[in-house]
């Protein structure tokens, strides 16, 4: 029998009852199952996966990304979001923790011969530091000492010489490896390597330092590239994804560098005990590269995803067993550990072991047992006050005893079952192609939970006590939900915009993104304007034998100005954007449409972009976005040709908090609501309505509370073939919505998440109702302004001051917890405490 109970980190880890019994596989879930812990003890995740980690699991508050053992193998240090947690390596008992500034993507190591831990501290803009933390004889960490780097270099992987006197640290943004005198805590020199160096390992036998380069080799002239934090990366001309991955081999004596080609997005490294073999986890190639450390000959082993045949196992960390004949790979995409074993002269995948959600680091102890750090734990979003929020981050540490071949076979069957959960049929129309839908509009909005908007819908599963933007503020959302389908069991795949937009556009999120929530040190590329975030499978409409025609309005975009004289765009920076009142004045004067524009942050997608569509800046009213979409729709009416797929963004529902000079939160949500209504009305009165489907969803649910789960969000399905007056409580998520679009256009799933998702068949009906729809007028003036600071006092003044300090030109460059309280007080009253339900 296996224990699968998550316990708070402050408690001793529960004892293991043993792994001898053969586990039962999973029951067929009710079609309306809720995410979270199921009665049988396993978890349903918002990524449409089941979770049942083998072994003992302890919860770690935060998002842990890396781990390290001391030389005596007594202490296990875990690099967390904003700190270091230290555990007893044998029992996983917590020994102590220190809080730090925001940590980096990866990189934590005990220095040999000294009781100290080295790791990196970084931020969005820098400066960055190496943090040296002392550890007592009992494993308790103390206050650290910072070694300033003097620039925004983004320190990542860390390795030491065998005597502990030299340290090598990957500097991700500098594309170098820094060499330190560890005794003097002094930077000696930097060695140029590839693009975005990540992990580092030192081999005494090979006299070499090995470094993975996430972006691979430096591009040659005239090759296709895209930017990543100031560096051009070699990319695919169609998908925009990085296509090169390398390992730099640095001579530890003279710093000479050789480069070895491996798979895409190489991350974790491991040396066999005899140092004859180096393993490399290739997160975007679903493979592990094995490098002979003498000859540098490379052998690749593919790591399967489940369902098979698609992208998404995402091996991102590796570790050898003591005998050197078994290698484990942490597979973030399948929430599992792949066991790769040497048989004769060949390495093969022997099976998989269930881990926690998104394993990022693993260690094999001398007895063969495993210590696995999982970035997202069990997916729990409880805020400790009786409600849920997507940013209630929890990771976990799982301790798994050594497995024999019989138990590995059982474990493998369970991993396969976890990644293809079975639900009761949802009903509706199974053959979506038969409906004759020719046009799909996917409208992506910003950051609301279901309860914030629809908690007041009495006919569905809502909590009116958590409703902040109900019927008065959002009459169009309410009318569309009630007249078509109320989806009260729909969930985002991600937690914030950084992973929410990739879930919708790719059904894949790189560990490069998931690891970066602490600081986003190479940039907050929620718009995928960083080649290292782009899925190796590309975007969800790509890869079909006959891809649909596509038009993009706002998604992926960066700010620009429209030059009416030349009918072209001019690049500008985020800092060049104006304030809301400036843009509103220009809008009312009819001048704004000839000023703002967009350019693609993903160069490969530029040809799809409507450059006249406003960039996703909350200072620009959503009415202009509706105007521009409807302008193009009128053109399509004249030509009789409308793109098959339109991807549209609207952002005003994000709000600008209570910032003086901006509209009130409810006014901005009302602005968004009416823009949605206008878009639907325009399409419903067009010649394309009979063959159109409109899907509306939030990219994430980070800015609010929900009584079911922090991932539950607002979603709408609108069109002639959508059921009328229905409440649909079937479990769906972001990947379900994308799978629906792919099935309509016969696009084969490219990632395991879409392949395992079920389409939203239950929302459809074969009988079409082509009656046009009319938008509801707004009840609130869009220029209802927040009061000036001088008119405020107490908590209301504090909220305004905090709002003024936030960067609203970047929709998520704000502290979510602070903004959520501001929005709560503004909607419910400044004398109302944040929910402690």
XYZ file of C-alpha atoms in Angstrom, residues 178-429:
252
model
C 31.489 32.960 -14.224
C 34.546 31.534 -12.467
C 34.816 32.401 -8.760
C 37.510 32.100 -6.132
C 35.200 30.467 -3.578
C 37.404 31.296 -0.575
C 37.685 34.984 -1.439
C 34.119 35.120 -2.788
C 35.598 36.893 -5.799
C 34.702 36.785 -9.483
C 37.853 35.918 -11.444
C 36.643 35.859 -15.051
C 33.787 34.911 -17.384
C 33.931 32.258 -20.084
C 31.669 32.743 -23.139
C 29.424 29.765 -23.887
C 26.146 29.295 -25.786
C 22.796 31.043 -25.462
C 21.141 31.108 -22.037
C 23.415 28.739 -20.059
C 21.454 26.834 -17.446
C 22.936 23.882 -15.522
C 26.594 23.252 -14.659
C 28.521 20.097 -13.675
C 32.223 19.660 -12.971
C 34.116 16.449 -13.801
C 37.442 15.836 -12.129
C 38.131 12.859 -14.394
C 37.503 14.827 -17.580
C 39.053 18.051 -16.210
C 36.016 19.765 -17.637
C 33.000 21.859 -16.763
C 29.808 20.954 -18.623
C 27.129 23.587 -19.239
C 23.712 23.251 -20.877
C 22.707 26.102 -23.178
C 18.918 26.464 -23.365
C 19.104 28.478 -26.586
C 21.854 26.379 -28.132
C 24.557 27.761 -30.353
C 24.883 31.355 -31.482
C 23.125 31.901 -34.818
C 25.033 32.377 -38.054
C 24.373 35.237 -40.493
C 21.096 34.970 -42.426
C 19.670 32.242 -40.189
C 16.146 32.645 -38.815
C 16.202 34.098 -35.315
C 13.963 35.538 -32.632
C 14.851 37.485 -29.488
C 15.270 36.166 -25.964
C 16.142 38.719 -23.314
C 18.471 40.688 -25.565
C 20.023 37.733 -27.426
C 19.012 36.411 -30.831
C 18.117 32.725 -30.742
C 18.120 30.293 -33.662
C 14.446 29.527 -34.370
C 12.068 27.651 -36.620
C 10.730 30.013 -39.318
C 7.172 28.643 -38.968
C 6.682 28.095 -35.240
C 9.174 30.573 -33.820
C 10.465 27.949 -31.382
C 14.165 27.616 -30.598
C 15.722 24.770 -32.585
C 19.220 24.441 -31.155
C 20.428 22.981 -27.892
C 24.048 22.525 -26.903
C 26.389 21.572 -24.096
C 29.511 23.688 -23.705
C 32.550 21.770 -22.493
C 34.976 24.106 -20.712
C 38.540 22.973 -20.058
C 38.914 23.506 -16.309
C 42.590 24.423 -16.750
C 42.695 26.837 -19.693
C 38.991 27.752 -20.252
C 39.028 26.435 -23.834
C 35.470 25.674 -24.944
C 34.081 22.942 -27.172
C 30.410 22.667 -28.095
C 28.311 19.518 -28.346
C 24.913 19.506 -30.049
C 22.097 17.881 -28.034
C 18.296 18.177 -28.047
C 16.161 21.293 -27.739
C 15.994 23.231 -24.465
C 18.626 21.221 -22.572
C 18.289 21.767 -18.845
C 19.361 19.354 -16.097
C 22.715 17.536 -16.081
C 23.984 14.442 -14.257
C 27.347 12.664 -14.164
C 27.617 8.936 -13.606
C 29.567 8.054 -10.468
C 32.660 7.121 -12.516
C 32.188 10.359 -14.498
C 32.409 8.455 -17.782
C 28.924 9.487 -18.859
C 27.063 12.800 -18.798
C 23.270 12.799 -19.046
C 21.411 15.818 -20.448
C 17.648 16.374 -20.109
C 16.225 17.908 -23.296
C 12.899 19.405 -22.254
C 11.682 20.404 -25.726
C 12.878 17.269 -27.510
C 11.386 14.704 -25.118
C 14.768 13.043 -24.900
C 17.888 12.484 -22.847
C 21.316 12.854 -24.438
C 24.107 10.641 -23.097
C 27.575 12.064 -23.722
C 30.798 10.081 -23.392
C 32.912 12.511 -21.376
C 36.148 11.407 -23.109
C 35.084 11.273 -26.752
C 32.040 13.596 -26.488
C 30.084 11.105 -28.597
C 26.328 11.561 -28.105
C 23.593 8.950 -27.835
C 19.965 10.069 -27.669
C 17.220 8.227 -25.797
C 13.628 9.281 -26.501
C 11.375 9.666 -23.455
C 7.755 8.877 -24.358
C 4.819 11.114 -23.572
C 1.410 9.734 -22.695
C -0.711 9.548 -24.791
C 2.056 8.351 -27.090
C 3.094 9.925 -30.352
C 2.873 13.586 -29.377
C 5.111 16.172 -27.693
C 5.082 16.627 -23.955
C 7.012 14.274 -21.670
C 9.328 17.236 -20.931
C 12.330 15.623 -19.224
C 14.005 18.498 -17.358
C 16.197 16.885 -14.693
C 18.279 13.697 -14.540
C 20.098 11.605 -11.934
C 22.113 8.374 -12.082
C 21.725 5.504 -9.648
C 24.885 4.494 -7.821
C 25.609 1.524 -10.083
C 25.556 3.698 -13.190
C 23.150 1.339 -14.955
C 19.943 3.238 -14.219
C 19.232 6.849 -15.048
C 16.101 8.658 -13.864
C 14.600 11.595 -15.746
C 12.074 13.947 -14.140
C 9.320 14.390 -16.725
C 7.465 17.611 -16.002
C 4.859 17.021 -18.690
C 3.725 13.602 -17.475
C 4.324 14.164 -13.734
C 6.554 11.124 -13.646
C 10.099 9.798 -13.422
C 11.287 7.859 -16.448
C 13.577 4.959 -15.585
C 16.222 4.570 -18.305
C 18.264 1.394 -17.941
C 21.418 0.001 -19.538
C 20.910 -3.415 -21.120
C 24.065 -4.692 -22.724
C 25.431 -1.660 -24.543
C 22.107 0.088 -25.082
C 20.059 2.451 -22.935
C 16.278 2.007 -23.026
C 13.277 3.388 -21.136
C 12.226 0.599 -18.769
C 9.208 2.356 -17.255
C 7.916 5.338 -15.308
C 7.097 6.180 -11.688
C 4.314 8.573 -10.566
C 5.678 11.807 -9.076
C 4.042 15.071 -8.003
C 2.833 17.812 -10.326
C 5.696 19.090 -12.488
C 8.839 17.475 -11.019
C 11.820 19.798 -11.391
C 14.649 18.074 -9.528
C 15.556 14.610 -8.297
C 18.301 12.920 -6.317
C 19.095 9.202 -6.078
C 20.351 8.115 -2.667
C 22.919 5.353 -2.181
C 20.174 2.884 -1.259
C 18.399 3.554 -4.550
C 15.596 5.609 -3.030
C 14.578 8.863 -4.694
C 14.016 12.419 -3.506
C 11.830 14.326 -5.949
C 11.052 18.042 -5.820
C 7.766 18.961 -7.532
C 7.052 22.538 -8.561
C 3.260 22.405 -8.101
C 2.739 19.668 -5.529
C -0.840 18.427 -5.767
C -2.341 21.559 -7.311
C -3.970 22.744 -4.099
C -5.137 26.378 -4.357
C -6.724 26.771 -0.914
C -5.839 30.145 0.569
C -6.226 28.985 4.160
C -9.351 31.106 4.635
C -11.961 28.782 3.182
C -11.736 29.940 -0.427
C -9.306 29.386 -3.283
C -6.895 31.441 -5.385
C -4.572 30.343 -8.181
C -1.523 32.002 -6.598
C -1.662 29.973 -3.355
C 1.479 28.201 -4.501
C 2.476 24.831 -3.062
C 5.201 22.471 -4.188
C 6.229 19.197 -2.619
C 9.068 16.865 -1.733
C 8.389 13.190 -2.397
C 10.474 10.325 -1.001
C 10.211 7.113 -3.054
C 11.926 3.842 -2.015
C 13.861 1.858 -4.603
C 11.651 -0.130 -6.960
C 12.231 -3.587 -8.395
C 11.193 -4.470 -11.942
C 7.798 -5.827 -10.878
C 6.770 -2.646 -9.099
C 8.185 -0.541 -11.929
C 5.804 -2.300 -14.337
C 2.875 -1.480 -12.052
C 4.059 2.095 -11.703
C 4.294 2.498 -15.469
C 0.693 1.389 -15.973
C -0.379 3.941 -13.406
C 1.539 6.771 -15.082
C -0.131 5.946 -18.396
C -3.560 5.924 -16.728
C -2.879 9.201 -14.909
C -2.143 10.927 -18.187
C -5.278 9.710 -19.964
C -8.043 9.971 -17.367
C -11.393 8.448 -18.239
C -14.543 10.483 -17.679
C -18.155 9.599 -18.302
C -19.417 10.806 -21.714
C -20.255 14.503 -21.739
C -22.980 14.103 -24.341
C -23.880 16.592 -27.048
C -22.516 16.419 -30.584
